[in-house]
Short mmCIF file of C-alpha atoms in Angstrom, two decimals:
data_model
loop_
_atom_site.label_atom_id
_atom_site.label_comp_id
_atom_site.label_asym_id
_atom_site.label_seq_id
_atom_site.Cartn_x
_atom_site.Cartn_y
_atom_site.Cartn_z
CA MET I 17 64.50 50.91 229.04
CA LYS I 18 68.17 50.74 228.09
CA THR I 19 69.93 51.37 224.81
CA TYR I 20 72.97 49.40 223.62
CA ARG I 21 75.13 50.40 220.66
CA TYR I 22 76.80 47.74 218.52
CA ARG I 23 78.94 47.79 215.40
CA LEU I 24 77.43 46.34 212.21
CA TYR I 25 79.33 44.74 209.33
CA PRO I 26 76.81 44.48 206.46
CA THR I 27 77.57 42.81 203.14
CA GLU I 28 77.68 44.82 199.90
CA GLU I 29 74.11 43.83 199.09
CA GLN I 30 72.95 44.82 202.58
CA GLU I 31 74.83 48.12 202.31
CA SER I 32 72.91 48.83 199.11
CA LEU I 33 69.58 48.07 200.82
CA MET I 34 70.52 50.24 203.79
CA SER I 35 71.54 53.08 201.51
CA ARG I 36 68.16 52.88 199.78
CA THR I 37 66.38 52.95 203.15
CA PHE I 38 68.44 55.94 204.30
CA GLY I 39 67.49 57.81 201.13
CA CYS I 40 63.77 56.98 201.36
CA VAL I 41 63.56 57.98 205.03
CA ARG I 42 65.38 61.23 204.28
CA LEU I 43 63.06 61.95 201.33
CA VAL I 44 59.92 61.35 203.45
CA TYR I 45 61.22 63.48 206.31
CA ASN I 46 62.10 66.41 204.05
CA HIS I 47 58.80 66.28 202.13
CA LEU I 48 56.78 66.14 205.35
CA LEU I 49 58.73 69.06 206.79
CA ASP I 50 58.09 71.05 203.61
CA PHE I 51 54.39 70.08 203.76
CA ARG I 52 54.00 71.28 207.36
CA THR I 53 55.91 74.50 206.72
CA LYS I 54 53.92 75.46 203.61
CA ALA I 55 50.60 74.52 205.24
CA TYR I 56 51.23 77.10 207.93
CA LYS I 57 52.71 79.81 205.69
CA ARG I 58 50.03 79.63 203.01
CA ARG I 59 46.87 78.68 204.89
CA LYS I 60 47.84 79.21 208.55
CA GLU I 61 46.99 75.57 209.17
CA THR I 62 48.76 73.17 211.49
CA ALA I 63 49.51 69.86 209.78
CA ASP I 64 49.64 67.39 212.64
CA TYR I 65 50.89 63.80 212.71
CA TYR I 66 47.68 62.37 211.22
CA LYS I 67 47.57 64.81 208.30
CA CYS I 68 51.20 63.99 207.60
CA ASN I 69 50.27 60.30 207.58
CA GLU I 70 47.70 61.00 204.86
CA PHE I 71 50.31 62.96 202.94
CA LEU I 72 52.73 60.03 203.32
CA MET I 73 50.24 57.76 201.53
CA LYS I 74 50.17 60.23 198.62
CA LEU I 75 53.97 60.29 198.57
CA LYS I 76 54.00 56.52 198.09
CA GLU I 77 51.81 56.96 195.01
CA VAL I 78 54.09 59.66 193.59
CA PHE I 79 57.29 57.76 194.48
CA PRO I 80 56.56 54.01 194.02
CA PHE I 81 60.07 53.04 195.18
CA LEU I 82 59.05 53.99 198.74
CA LYS I 83 57.11 50.71 198.86
CA ASP I 84 60.38 48.76 198.48
CA VAL I 85 61.62 49.68 201.97
CA ASN I 86 60.25 48.94 205.43
CA SER I 87 57.05 50.96 205.89
CA GLN I 88 57.63 51.20 209.66
CA SER I 89 60.86 53.10 209.01
CA LEU I 90 58.93 55.68 206.99
CA GLN I 91 56.36 55.97 209.78
CA SER I 92 59.20 56.55 212.23
CA ALA I 93 60.38 59.49 210.12
CA ASN I 94 56.93 61.06 210.58
CA ARG I 95 57.05 60.40 214.34
CA ASN I 96 60.52 61.91 214.63
CA LEU I 97 59.41 65.03 212.76
CA ASP I 98 56.36 65.36 215.00
CA ALA I 99 58.60 65.05 218.07
CA ALA I 100 60.91 67.73 216.65
CA PHE I 101 57.97 70.13 216.30
CA ARG I 102 56.76 69.34 219.82
CA ASN I 103 60.20 70.15 221.19
CA PHE I 104 60.33 73.35 219.14
CA PHE I 105 57.00 74.62 220.47
CA GLY I 106 57.43 73.17 223.97
CA LYS I 107 60.92 74.60 224.59
CA PRO I 108 60.97 78.07 222.98
CA GLY I 109 64.42 79.53 222.66
CA LYS I 110 66.15 76.26 223.54
CA VAL I 111 65.21 74.10 220.53
CA GLY I 112 65.36 75.43 216.98
CA TYR I 113 63.01 74.90 214.08
CA PRO I 114 63.36 71.45 212.43
CA LYS I 115 65.86 71.39 209.57
CA PHE I 116 65.99 69.45 206.32
CA LYS I 117 68.22 66.38 206.34
CA LYS I 118 71.28 66.42 204.10
CA ARG I 119 72.42 63.65 201.81
CA ASN I 120 75.96 63.86 203.14
CA GLY I 121 76.78 63.24 206.77
CA ARG I 122 75.21 61.01 209.38
CA GLN I 123 72.28 58.87 208.14
CA SER I 124 69.82 56.80 210.16
CA PHE I 125 66.54 54.89 210.08
CA GLN I 126 64.49 53.08 212.72
CA CYS I 127 62.93 49.62 212.85
CA PRO I 128 60.31 49.51 215.63
CA GLN I 129 58.93 46.03 214.80
CA ASN I 130 59.96 42.57 213.57
CA VAL I 131 63.55 42.90 214.77
CA LYS I 132 65.54 39.97 216.18
CA ALA I 133 68.97 39.55 217.71
CA ASP I 134 71.01 36.36 217.98
CA HIS I 135 73.98 36.42 220.36
CA THR I 136 75.13 33.00 219.19
CA THR I 137 75.54 33.89 215.52
CA GLN I 138 76.41 37.53 216.30
CA SER I 139 73.78 39.01 213.99
CA VAL I 140 70.71 41.26 213.96
CA TYR I 141 67.64 40.72 211.77
CA LEU I 142 66.28 43.87 210.11
CA PRO I 143 63.05 43.86 208.03
CA ARG I 144 63.64 43.93 204.23
CA ILE I 145 67.40 43.62 204.84
CA GLY I 146 67.92 40.28 206.60
CA TRP I 147 70.44 39.04 209.13
CA VAL I 148 73.28 41.58 209.44
CA PRO I 149 76.57 40.59 211.12
CA CYS I 150 76.92 42.41 214.43
CA VAL I 151 79.53 42.50 217.20
CA PHE I 152 77.82 42.05 220.58
CA HIS I 153 80.61 43.20 222.88
CA ARG I 154 78.13 42.86 225.77
CA ARG I 155 74.86 41.01 226.13
CA PHE I 156 71.54 42.71 226.61
CA GLU I 157 68.39 41.30 228.17
CA GLY I 158 64.77 42.17 227.61
CA ARG I 159 62.39 42.61 224.70
CA ILE I 160 63.62 44.73 221.81
CA LYS I 161 61.53 47.87 221.35
CA THR I 162 63.37 49.75 218.60
CA VAL I 163 66.55 49.39 216.59
CA THR I 164 68.12 52.52 215.10
CA VAL I 165 70.60 51.84 212.30
CA THR I 166 73.16 54.59 211.79
CA GLN I 167 75.81 55.23 209.18
CA GLU I 168 78.57 57.59 210.30
CA PRO I 169 80.21 60.00 207.82
CA SER I 170 83.24 57.69 207.73
CA GLY I 171 81.06 54.82 206.47
CA ARG I 172 80.85 52.80 209.70
CA TYR I 173 77.50 51.22 210.58
CA PHE I 174 76.02 50.94 214.07
CA ALA I 175 72.83 49.53 215.57
CA SER I 176 71.37 51.15 218.70
CA ILE I 177 69.09 48.57 220.33
CA SER I 178 66.54 49.89 222.82
CA ALA I 179 65.35 47.03 225.03
CA GLU I 180 62.82 46.80 227.84
CA THR I 181 64.79 45.76 230.89
CA PRO I 182 63.48 45.14 234.42
CA PRO I 183 63.93 48.24 236.60
CA GLU I 184 67.07 48.14 238.70
CA LEU I 185 66.69 48.54 242.44
CA PRO I 186 68.40 51.80 243.44
CA LYS I 187 71.36 51.39 245.75
CA PRO I 188 70.89 52.87 249.23
CA GLU I 189 72.10 56.46 249.33
CA ARG I 190 75.25 56.94 251.36
CA LYS I 191 75.21 59.38 254.26
CA VAL I 192 77.32 62.53 254.23
CA GLU I 193 78.65 62.89 257.78
CA SER I 194 81.73 65.05 257.18
CA ALA I 195 83.58 66.90 254.43
CA ASP I 196 85.82 63.83 253.99
CA ASP I 197 82.78 61.98 252.62
CA VAL I 198 82.70 64.39 249.66
CA ILE I 199 85.05 64.45 246.67
CA GLY I 200 85.66 67.90 245.24
CA ILE I 201 86.62 67.96 241.56
CA ASP I 202 88.19 70.88 239.72
CA VAL I 203 88.33 70.41 235.95
CA GLY I 204 90.86 72.26 233.87
CA ILE I 205 92.98 72.34 230.74
CA THR I 206 96.50 71.83 232.09
CA THR I 207 95.27 68.95 234.25
CA TYR I 208 91.97 67.38 233.20
CA ALA I 209 90.65 66.87 236.74
CA VAL I 210 92.11 67.44 240.20
CA CYS I 211 90.34 65.76 243.13
CA SER I 212 90.40 66.81 246.76
CA ASP I 213 91.88 63.40 247.70
CA ASN I 214 95.11 64.30 245.80
CA THR I 215 94.13 62.29 242.71
CA GLU I 216 95.01 63.96 239.41
CA TYR I 217 93.98 62.98 235.88
CA GLU I 218 96.10 64.23 233.02
CA ASN I 219 94.58 65.91 229.99
CA PRO I 220 95.42 63.70 226.96
CA ARG I 221 94.85 66.60 224.48
CA HIS I 222 93.63 64.33 221.68
CA LEU I 223 92.94 67.18 219.25
CA SER I 224 96.50 68.50 219.33
CA LYS I 225 97.85 65.00 218.58
CA TYR I 226 95.74 64.70 215.42
CA GLU I 227 95.85 68.36 214.34
CA ARG I 228 98.61 67.96 211.75
CA ARG I 229 96.92 64.92 210.24
CA MET I 230 93.58 66.75 210.11
CA LYS I 231 95.10 69.72 208.28
CA ARG I 232 96.69 67.41 205.73
CA LEU I 233 93.40 65.57 205.15
CA GLN I 234 91.49 68.85 204.86
CA LYS I 235 93.91 70.02 202.18
CA SER I 236 93.48 66.70 200.40
CA VAL I 237 89.68 67.14 200.36
CA SER I 238 89.86 70.74 199.11
CA ARG I 239 92.12 69.75 196.20
CA LYS I 240 89.72 67.13 194.87
CA LYS I 241 87.04 67.98 192.33
CA LYS I 242 83.60 68.52 193.86
CA GLY I 243 81.26 65.59 193.31
CA SER I 244 84.06 63.19 192.36
CA LYS I 245 84.62 59.76 193.90
CA ASN I 246 88.10 60.76 195.03
CA ARG I 247 86.64 63.67 196.98
CA LYS I 248 84.20 61.30 198.70
CA LYS I 249 87.06 58.95 199.62
CA ALA I 250 89.12 61.83 201.01
CA GLY I 251 86.06 63.11 202.89
CA ARG I 252 85.57 59.71 204.52
CA LYS I 253 89.20 59.67 205.68
CA LEU I 254 88.76 63.12 207.20
CA ALA I 255 85.50 62.07 208.88
CA ARG I 256 87.21 58.96 210.28
CA CYS I 257 89.91 61.17 211.79
CA HIS I 258 87.25 63.31 213.49
CA GLU I 259 85.50 60.19 214.78
CA LYS I 260 88.75 58.81 216.21
CA ILE I 261 89.24 62.01 218.20
CA ALA I 262 85.63 61.90 219.43
CA ASP I 263 85.93 58.21 220.38
CA LYS I 264 89.14 58.80 222.34
CA ARG I 265 87.61 61.83 224.04
CA LYS I 266 84.55 59.84 225.13
CA ASP I 267 86.66 56.89 226.24
CA ASN I 268 88.78 59.15 228.44
CA ALA I 269 85.68 60.73 230.03
CA GLU I 270 84.10 57.31 230.62
CA LYS I 271 87.20 55.92 232.34
CA ILE I 272 87.76 58.93 234.60
CA SER I 273 84.08 59.20 235.58
CA ALA I 274 83.96 55.45 236.32
CA ASP I 275 87.07 55.70 238.50
CA ILE I 276 85.68 58.64 240.51
CA ALA I 277 82.19 57.13 240.87
CA GLY I 278 83.73 53.88 242.08
CA LYS I 279 85.38 55.48 245.11
CA ASN I 280 84.10 54.94 248.63
CA GLN I 281 82.71 58.44 249.13
CA ALA I 282 79.12 59.55 249.70
CA ALA I 283 79.00 62.56 247.38
CA VAL I 284 80.77 64.16 244.44
CA ALA I 285 80.93 67.94 244.02
CA VAL I 286 81.69 69.59 240.68
CA GLU I 287 81.68 73.26 239.75
CA ASP I 288 78.79 74.30 237.49
CA LEU I 289 80.88 75.87 234.73
CA ASN I 290 79.50 78.21 232.07
CA ILE I 291 81.18 76.33 229.23
CA LYS I 292 79.35 78.24 226.50
CA GLY I 293 80.55 81.53 227.94
CA MET I 294 84.10 80.27 228.45
CA THR I 295 84.42 79.24 224.80
CA ARG I 296 84.02 82.91 223.81
CA ASN I 297 87.67 83.25 224.75
CA HIS I 298 89.22 82.48 221.35
CA HIS I 299 92.57 81.62 222.93
CA LEU I 300 91.08 78.79 225.01
CA ALA I 301 88.00 77.75 223.00
CA LYS I 302 89.72 74.91 221.15
CA SER I 303 91.24 73.45 224.32
CA ILE I 304 87.96 73.76 226.25
CA ASN I 305 85.98 72.01 223.53
CA ASP I 306 88.62 69.29 223.31
CA ALA I 307 88.39 68.68 227.07
CA SER I 308 84.64 67.90 226.76
CA TRP I 309 83.77 68.83 230.35
CA GLY I 310 80.03 68.75 229.65
CA TYR I 311 80.08 65.10 228.56
CA PHE I 312 82.33 64.20 231.49
CA THR I 313 80.00 65.74 234.12
CA MET I 314 76.95 64.16 232.46
CA ARG I 315 78.47 60.67 232.61
CA LEU I 316 79.78 61.26 236.13
CA LYS I 317 76.30 62.25 237.32
CA THR I 318 74.76 59.10 235.80
CA LYS I 319 77.34 56.80 237.39
CA CYS I 320 77.12 58.50 240.79
CA GLU I 321 73.35 58.07 240.88
CA ARG I 322 73.77 54.43 239.88
CA ASN I 323 76.21 53.83 242.76
CA GLY I 324 74.15 55.63 245.40
CA MET I 325 76.36 58.75 245.51
CA ARG I 326 75.02 62.28 245.60
CA PHE I 327 76.02 64.53 242.73
CA VAL I 328 76.30 68.18 243.80
CA LYS I 329 76.85 71.12 241.48
CA VAL I 330 78.61 74.04 243.13
CA PRO I 331 77.38 77.46 241.87
CA ARG I 332 79.54 78.79 239.06
CA PHE I 333 80.08 82.17 240.79
CA PHE I 334 81.77 80.52 243.76
CA ALA I 335 85.42 81.70 243.75
CA SER I 336 86.99 78.28 244.25
CA SER I 337 90.46 79.17 242.90
CA GLN I 338 90.72 82.58 244.59
CA THR I 339 89.73 81.52 248.12
CA CYS I 340 92.25 80.32 250.69
CA SER I 341 91.21 76.84 251.80
CA ALA I 342 92.67 77.44 255.28
CA CYS I 343 91.39 80.88 256.38
CA GLY I 344 88.83 81.73 253.68
CA TYR I 345 90.56 84.90 252.43
CA LYS I 346 89.63 85.79 248.84
CA ASN I 347 92.61 86.92 246.77
CA PRO I 348 91.48 88.95 243.71
CA GLU I 349 94.93 88.69 242.10
CA VAL I 350 94.39 84.97 241.46
CA LYS I 351 91.74 85.86 238.86
CA ASP I 352 94.62 85.92 236.39
CA LEU I 353 94.80 82.40 234.92
CA SER I 354 98.59 82.64 234.63
CA VAL I 355 98.87 82.56 238.45
CA ARG I 356 99.23 78.85 239.17
CA ASN I 357 100.70 79.12 242.70
CA TRP I 358 100.15 81.78 245.33
CA ILE I 359 100.67 82.48 249.03
CA CYS I 360 97.83 83.68 251.23
CA PRO I 361 98.71 87.17 252.57
CA VAL I 362 96.65 86.52 255.72
CA CYS I 363 97.72 83.09 256.98
CA GLY I 364 100.79 82.55 254.77
CA MET I 365 99.69 79.18 253.42
CA GLU I 366 101.04 78.15 250.01
CA HIS I 367 98.43 77.19 247.43
CA ASP I 368 98.35 75.35 244.13
CA ARG I 369 95.53 76.83 242.07
CA ASP I 370 93.82 73.57 241.04
CA ARG I 371 94.44 71.75 244.31
CA THR I 372 93.00 74.64 246.34
CA ALA I 373 89.97 74.84 244.05
CA SER I 374 89.21 71.14 244.56
CA ILE I 375 89.37 71.52 248.37
CA ASN I 376 87.08 74.56 248.30
CA ILE I 377 84.64 72.74 246.02
CA GLN I 378 84.71 69.82 248.46
CA LYS I 379 83.81 72.10 251.39
CA LYS I 380 81.09 73.91 249.42
CA GLY I 381 79.71 70.59 248.21
CA TYR I 382 79.54 69.38 251.80
CA GLU I 383 77.56 72.49 252.78
CA LEU I 384 75.10 71.94 249.95
CA SER I 385 74.67 68.22 250.62
CA VAL I 386 74.11 68.32 254.39
CA PRO I 387 70.40 68.13 255.37
CA VAL I 388 69.04 71.30 256.95
CA ASP I 389 67.27 70.99 260.36
CA GLY I 390 67.24 67.22 260.11
CA GLY I 391 65.16 67.31 256.94
CA GLU I 392 65.76 65.49 253.71
CA PHE I 393 68.44 66.54 251.28
CA LYS I 394 67.23 68.71 248.43
CA PRO I 395 69.43 69.45 245.41
CA VAL I 396 70.34 73.12 245.05
CA GLU I 397 69.43 74.68 241.73
CA THR I 398 72.11 77.06 240.53
CA VAL I 399 71.16 80.21 238.66
CA THR I 400 72.76 80.57 235.24
CA VAL I 401 73.90 83.83 233.65
CA ASP I 402 70.79 83.99 231.47
CA ASP I 403 68.46 83.23 234.39
CA ARG I 404 69.86 85.91 236.68
CA ALA I 405 68.12 88.67 234.75
CA LYS I 406 64.78 86.84 234.97
CA ALA I 407 65.00 85.82 238.64
CA PRO I 408 63.48 88.42 241.01
CA LYS I 409 65.96 89.85 243.47
CA LYS I 410 65.25 89.17 247.13
CA HIS I 411 66.46 90.76 250.33
CA THR I 412 66.99 88.33 253.17
CA VAL I 413 66.68 89.40 256.80
CA ASP I 414 67.77 86.98 259.51
CA GLU I 415 66.35 87.78 262.95
CA ALA I 416 66.55 85.33 265.85
CA GLY I 417 67.00 82.39 263.48
CA ILE I 418 63.92 83.29 261.40
CA VAL I 419 64.62 83.90 257.72
CA LEU I 420 62.30 86.31 255.94
CA GLU I 421 62.42 86.73 252.17
CA LEU I 422 61.10 90.09 251.02
CA PRO I 423 60.67 90.82 247.30
CA GLN I 424 62.50 93.88 246.02
CA GLU I 425 59.26 95.46 244.81
CA ALA I 426 57.46 95.13 248.17
CA PRO I 427 54.86 97.84 248.81
CA CYS I 428 55.71 100.48 251.39
CA LEU I 429 53.91 99.99 254.70
#
């Protein structure tokens, strides 16, 4: 299953039909969410998917205009709500309680059946809407399963086509024979990414380039009367500015990740950064969010796996910038981010902070990716800050090559 995203250019009549569908799907979703919430609060009952289906039939009697839109789109709203509740109960603490959908902002509806695509005429057929002009910048193959139509806050329309494609044969995994077969990557703000093979990628700083324009557009929105058409127009211009920044940010991450994953190495090592914790620094939060390291590492991992490369995450508590890549001495003074260059007091080697970090990440990535005792490679799971408190502490004793793990609360013998 693969999903392809294409730009739609609907006519005014089709825009009106889509707007009606967006509104009906939003109304059904919000009423079903209210129904499930009140059923539990008042009667301690769990309204499952089937009870919500019965309630949906009653909604169609109360609101006859719901029959004017595609019924499958309304059913999809019920399925999406049910999935949201399953995620809420299945991942406690990680997924929040489902929220009501707003009229303003990003809108969407799904068409799981009776959808067609024509590459020749560059159009997509949607039930109750018709053939909508579409730009197929790349072809897709396979049977269409679902089409999700989305309207961005700026007013742009997109169609995300999920198609059943034949499974791709995985490329043979490359062997890691030495540290040179691993690329170490150190991400940063001054330089976006520094690789152990001396490749550097500059940080384009898209947000800073559009910051003045964003402030001007925000002032323009705040000066307009609430609820007026002029305020909506100004809001769309501001939303388009935000989308431009996001598009450029994603494009930069896609290009860099594709370039790294296309190299002739066997593995890629990246530091497992605590981005959420780093953004608590108010002086760097804006720059860190603008760099979008999380999206970059996610796309890099996908492309590495596609090309048969191992993707290794180095533990976040590994002092990559403070450790001398020649002798292994750890310099605590380099903790200060203002120290960009330093000399090792032990061996006298000169270090560039980012370059040294990439080499140390390369070496650590090689250690984590080499099979132990001739066995198969197993990815190393790093422990996050939140998980450290939950994980039981262990004392390790190494005697004659035998490793014994004793729990901290072992009974006295």
